[in-house]
């Protein structure tokens, strides 16, 4: 797959997720096979108004192509924010969020709300493409709800407006993350576009990844929630996409070591206090499916220092390995 001047042999994307895909987690996923990563979404208005917290979300990770994702519904502000996002991050491409279903975002006309105003969405892409000299990509859904699925016309408009790639989540805004992703629509999107199409939704393991690729004909896949606590999914799916033997998931001791490394990276990025708060949810995800882990999941909820993380990690390996 070609994205601007970049050639990606097996496009395997860590989906951008607010409150999850920070620099530390993206770094770990890139090290384990995610060939493309995208920052958490950042408000275009916040960037233009020089909000430092928003700017900090744009730290580029190494080891993969990395995109900066912004959201908003004003073409001029989006164009200004795109320039700022790239100046701050040095990212390889600029992604526009037109898929976030959260009411606070979508009901304001941002995120998936833009699928209700496709003409405006096209103007935004045109403005951003003119403002920056890197590829501009779009992430969207099938439409607002079951009665207004417009992803075919919408993605055609995105291509016509200058988008270099589209990622399609096979659900509507109304579905949020419930129900089953409709890969048939992604297949139809791929059939009508000449730019790369990335499939997203219900890709949870090697089997579903290969099935999705075969059915949709998509150029690559995006993995979101299935990566929570399991960055090895990229290593496994990547091997399968390349026709290689799929590696086994590491033993618990090695998985905990990766978790601790992620939290150390988070400390470097956010400081100890925020890193420990973030580690509470991530550490619990790393323990999903581990027998007799309930005691440690409770311990994790009160971590305040890196020493707490190290202690609990040692105890888990000692007691549950």
XYZ file of C-alpha atoms in Angstrom:
321
model
C 0.000 0.000 0.000
C 1.218 3.486 -0.824
C 0.513 6.469 1.419
C 2.069 9.574 -0.047
C 5.749 8.715 -0.482
C 5.556 5.844 2.011
C 5.314 2.222 0.917
C 3.771 -0.035 3.571
C 3.931 -3.737 2.828
C 1.463 -4.932 5.448
C -0.659 -2.011 6.705
C -1.572 -2.851 10.283
C -2.851 0.138 12.190
C -3.337 0.769 15.885
C -6.630 2.667 15.906
C -6.555 6.051 17.638
C -8.497 5.900 20.916
C -8.907 8.805 23.335
C -7.401 8.061 26.738
C -5.643 4.922 25.498
C -3.267 5.435 22.584
C -0.800 7.752 24.254
C 2.879 7.866 23.277
C 3.828 5.007 25.605
C 1.211 2.552 24.355
C 1.806 3.503 20.718
C 5.539 2.937 21.192
C 4.986 -0.552 22.575
C 2.518 -1.461 19.798
C 4.951 -0.175 17.154
C 7.718 -2.299 18.651
C 5.426 -5.321 18.425
C 4.342 -4.914 14.831
C 1.897 -2.035 14.357
C 3.176 -0.521 11.115
C 1.036 2.610 11.451
C -0.033 4.433 14.614
C -2.180 7.516 15.172
C -2.262 9.896 18.134
C -5.289 10.426 20.311
C -7.647 12.920 18.694
C -6.917 16.561 19.434
C -9.363 19.461 19.182
C -8.518 21.818 16.327
C -9.792 24.787 18.319
C -7.698 23.819 21.334
C -4.590 23.706 19.154
C -5.294 27.067 17.547
C -5.933 28.572 20.984
C -2.530 27.204 22.162
C -3.811 24.710 24.724
C -0.698 22.959 26.047
C -2.471 19.800 27.227
C -3.742 19.197 23.711
C -0.322 19.791 22.205
C 1.201 17.199 24.554
C -1.057 14.502 23.092
C 0.725 14.856 19.747
C 4.066 13.307 20.678
C 5.242 11.167 17.782
C 6.307 7.608 18.532
C 9.163 5.811 16.798
C 9.020 2.426 15.083
C 6.061 3.048 12.777
C 4.534 5.611 10.507
C 2.763 7.981 12.888
C -0.180 10.237 12.145
C -1.502 13.211 14.090
C -5.278 13.141 14.445
C -7.395 16.274 14.802
C -11.131 16.932 14.916
C -13.348 19.928 14.315
C -15.971 21.323 11.943
C -14.546 24.640 10.719
C -12.433 24.324 7.534
C -10.195 27.306 8.289
C -9.553 26.347 11.905
C -8.927 22.745 10.861
C -6.388 23.917 8.288
C -4.586 26.064 10.880
C -4.686 23.235 13.412
C -3.303 20.761 10.876
C -0.262 22.957 10.310
C 0.250 23.345 14.064
C -0.215 19.620 14.726
C 2.510 18.763 12.252
C 4.836 21.478 13.531
C 4.414 20.221 17.094
C 4.643 16.506 16.352
C 6.670 16.077 13.182
C 4.214 13.304 12.280
C 4.233 11.548 8.924
C 0.604 12.220 7.992
C -2.477 14.076 9.214
C -5.657 12.176 10.084
C -9.085 13.799 10.360
C -11.525 12.210 12.794
C -14.960 11.857 11.211
C -15.850 8.718 13.111
C -15.992 9.485 16.849
C -19.515 8.531 18.003
C -19.388 10.027 21.494
C -22.351 12.420 22.018
C -20.154 15.254 23.310
C -18.232 15.183 20.022
C -20.726 13.984 17.412
C -23.687 16.064 18.593
C -21.554 19.189 18.186
C -21.030 18.424 14.518
C -17.507 17.078 15.044
C -16.329 13.483 14.617
C -19.087 11.333 13.158
C -21.335 14.397 13.175
C -19.564 15.423 9.965
C -21.166 12.466 8.204
C -24.435 14.406 8.464
C -22.839 17.315 6.594
C -20.790 15.664 3.830
C -20.350 18.884 1.867
C -18.751 20.546 4.893
C -16.630 17.440 5.478
C -15.355 17.733 1.919
C -14.517 21.403 2.417
C -12.538 20.502 5.538
C -10.483 17.892 3.693
C -9.813 20.303 0.822
C -8.694 23.042 3.237
C -6.397 20.711 5.180
C -4.895 19.180 2.028
C -4.029 22.676 0.762
C -2.504 23.636 4.119
C -0.091 20.730 4.635
C 2.446 18.831 2.560
C 1.894 15.367 4.052
C -0.830 12.822 3.218
C -4.257 13.623 4.703
C -6.379 10.660 5.772
C -9.929 10.308 7.084
C -11.474 7.948 9.629
C -15.254 7.540 9.410
C -18.150 5.183 10.117
C -21.024 3.854 7.993
C -23.192 6.854 8.755
C -25.176 8.479 11.544
C -27.675 5.659 12.076
C -29.241 2.715 10.253
C -31.598 5.002 8.353
C -28.860 7.286 7.048
C -25.972 5.072 5.984
C -24.061 7.216 3.502
C -20.528 5.821 3.662
C -20.347 5.118 -0.083
C -21.129 8.678 -1.177
C -19.194 10.066 1.774
C -15.934 8.233 1.085
C -16.208 9.041 -2.622
C -16.425 12.697 -1.649
C -13.402 12.323 0.656
C -11.368 10.900 -2.217
C -12.513 13.679 -4.510
C -11.559 16.275 -1.895
C -7.980 15.009 -1.747
C -7.860 12.380 1.007
C -4.987 9.919 0.536
C -6.620 7.085 2.519
C -9.856 6.322 4.341
C -10.392 4.066 7.355
C -13.939 2.781 7.760
C -15.388 1.445 11.005
C -18.202 -0.904 10.045
C -20.737 0.531 12.497
C -22.992 3.574 12.529
C -22.710 6.364 15.083
C -25.894 5.107 16.791
C -24.369 1.647 17.306
C -21.382 3.027 19.208
C -19.466 -0.227 19.797
C -22.431 -2.594 20.034
C -23.755 -5.091 17.528
C -21.722 -6.500 14.666
C -19.520 -4.509 12.301
C -20.802 -4.641 8.720
C -17.838 -5.568 6.530
C -20.056 -5.653 3.420
C -20.080 -1.861 3.289
C -16.310 -1.734 3.657
C -16.088 -4.117 0.717
C -18.282 -1.769 -1.341
C -16.151 1.231 -0.331
C -12.995 -0.580 -1.455
C -14.590 -1.491 -4.779
C -15.361 2.125 -5.662
C -12.208 3.959 -4.531
C -8.722 4.161 -5.979
C -7.114 5.355 -2.721
C -6.251 2.852 0.047
C -9.092 1.655 2.262
C -8.525 0.396 5.813
C -11.062 -1.928 7.459
C -11.955 -1.446 11.132
C -14.405 -3.173 13.453
C -14.602 -6.647 15.052
C -10.999 -7.526 14.216
C -10.027 -9.326 17.400
C -7.490 -11.996 16.417
C -5.617 -13.559 13.518
C -8.654 -15.433 12.217
C -10.936 -12.392 12.096
C -8.159 -10.241 10.616
C -7.532 -12.597 7.703
C -11.251 -13.124 7.158
C -11.843 -9.369 7.072
C -9.018 -8.774 4.606
C -10.233 -11.554 2.313
C -13.865 -10.476 2.388
C -13.428 -6.712 2.091
C -10.369 -6.621 -0.155
C -9.168 -3.766 2.068
C -5.586 -2.581 1.785
C -5.004 -2.985 5.499
C -6.721 -3.351 8.839
C -7.098 -1.221 11.934
C -7.214 -2.812 15.373
C -8.679 -0.912 18.297
C -10.100 -2.365 21.506
C -8.648 -5.830 20.863
C -5.199 -4.342 21.514
C -6.083 -3.348 25.093
C -3.537 -5.230 27.183
C -2.578 -7.295 24.137
C -0.105 -5.454 21.888
C 1.103 -8.881 20.698
C -1.956 -9.024 18.461
C 0.022 -6.895 15.992
C 2.929 -9.314 15.999
C 0.581 -12.236 15.408
C -1.617 -10.625 12.751
C 1.406 -9.139 11.000
C 2.997 -12.578 10.718
C -0.231 -14.023 9.333
C -0.538 -11.201 6.774
C 3.020 -11.946 5.627
C 2.292 -15.663 5.334
C 4.648 -16.503 8.177
C 4.208 -18.737 11.203
C 2.150 -16.966 13.859
C 4.120 -16.634 17.122
C 2.613 -17.724 20.399
C 1.571 -15.075 22.886
C 4.409 -14.678 25.422
C 4.213 -16.261 28.865
C 2.879 -14.133 31.722
C 6.322 -13.111 33.007
C 7.250 -11.620 29.638
C 3.853 -9.953 29.212
C 4.203 -8.275 32.607
C 7.690 -7.077 31.637
C 6.215 -5.345 28.563
C 3.480 -3.800 30.697
C 6.066 -2.391 33.103
C 8.093 -1.041 30.191
C 4.989 0.728 28.913
C 4.395 2.317 32.318
C 8.030 3.457 32.491
C 7.603 5.122 29.106
C 4.412 6.703 30.400
C 6.316 8.092 33.396
C 8.814 9.694 31.027
C 5.951 11.248 29.092
C 3.487 12.249 31.815
C 5.352 12.090 35.118
C 4.870 9.539 37.892
C 1.411 10.589 39.120
C -0.369 10.535 35.745
C 1.559 7.447 34.663
C 0.264 5.533 37.664
C -3.312 6.652 37.058
C -3.052 5.551 33.430
C -1.413 2.283 34.487
C -4.418 1.353 36.605
C -6.577 0.621 33.556
C -3.796 -0.681 31.306
C -2.426 -3.067 33.953
C -5.911 -4.524 34.485
C -6.186 -5.085 30.732
C -2.864 -6.923 30.718
C -4.332 -9.291 33.332
C -7.452 -10.177 31.356
C -7.808 -13.930 31.162
C -5.174 -14.563 33.836
C -6.502 -17.037 36.394
C -6.754 -15.939 40.017
C -5.843 -12.346 39.173
C -8.795 -10.697 40.959
C -6.749 -9.828 44.070
C -4.137 -8.011 42.000
C -6.755 -6.217 39.944
C -7.973 -4.694 43.215
C -4.399 -3.809 44.191
C -3.900 -2.082 40.856
C -6.759 0.351 41.506
C -4.789 2.056 44.284
C -1.371 2.393 42.613
C 0.141 5.847 43.178
C 3.885 5.369 42.703
C 6.114 3.515 40.299
C 7.265 1.417 43.230
C 3.665 0.158 43.545
C 3.829 -0.944 39.917
C 7.136 -2.742 40.417
C 5.916 -4.449 43.603
C 2.661 -5.670 42.080
C 4.462 -6.846 38.931
C 6.894 -8.891 41.055
C 4.061 -10.381 43.084
C 2.041 -11.310 39.999
C 4.967 -13.121 38.427
C 5.728 -14.884 41.724
C 2.141 -15.965 42.456
C 0.444 -16.421 39.084
C 3.155 -17.580 36.677
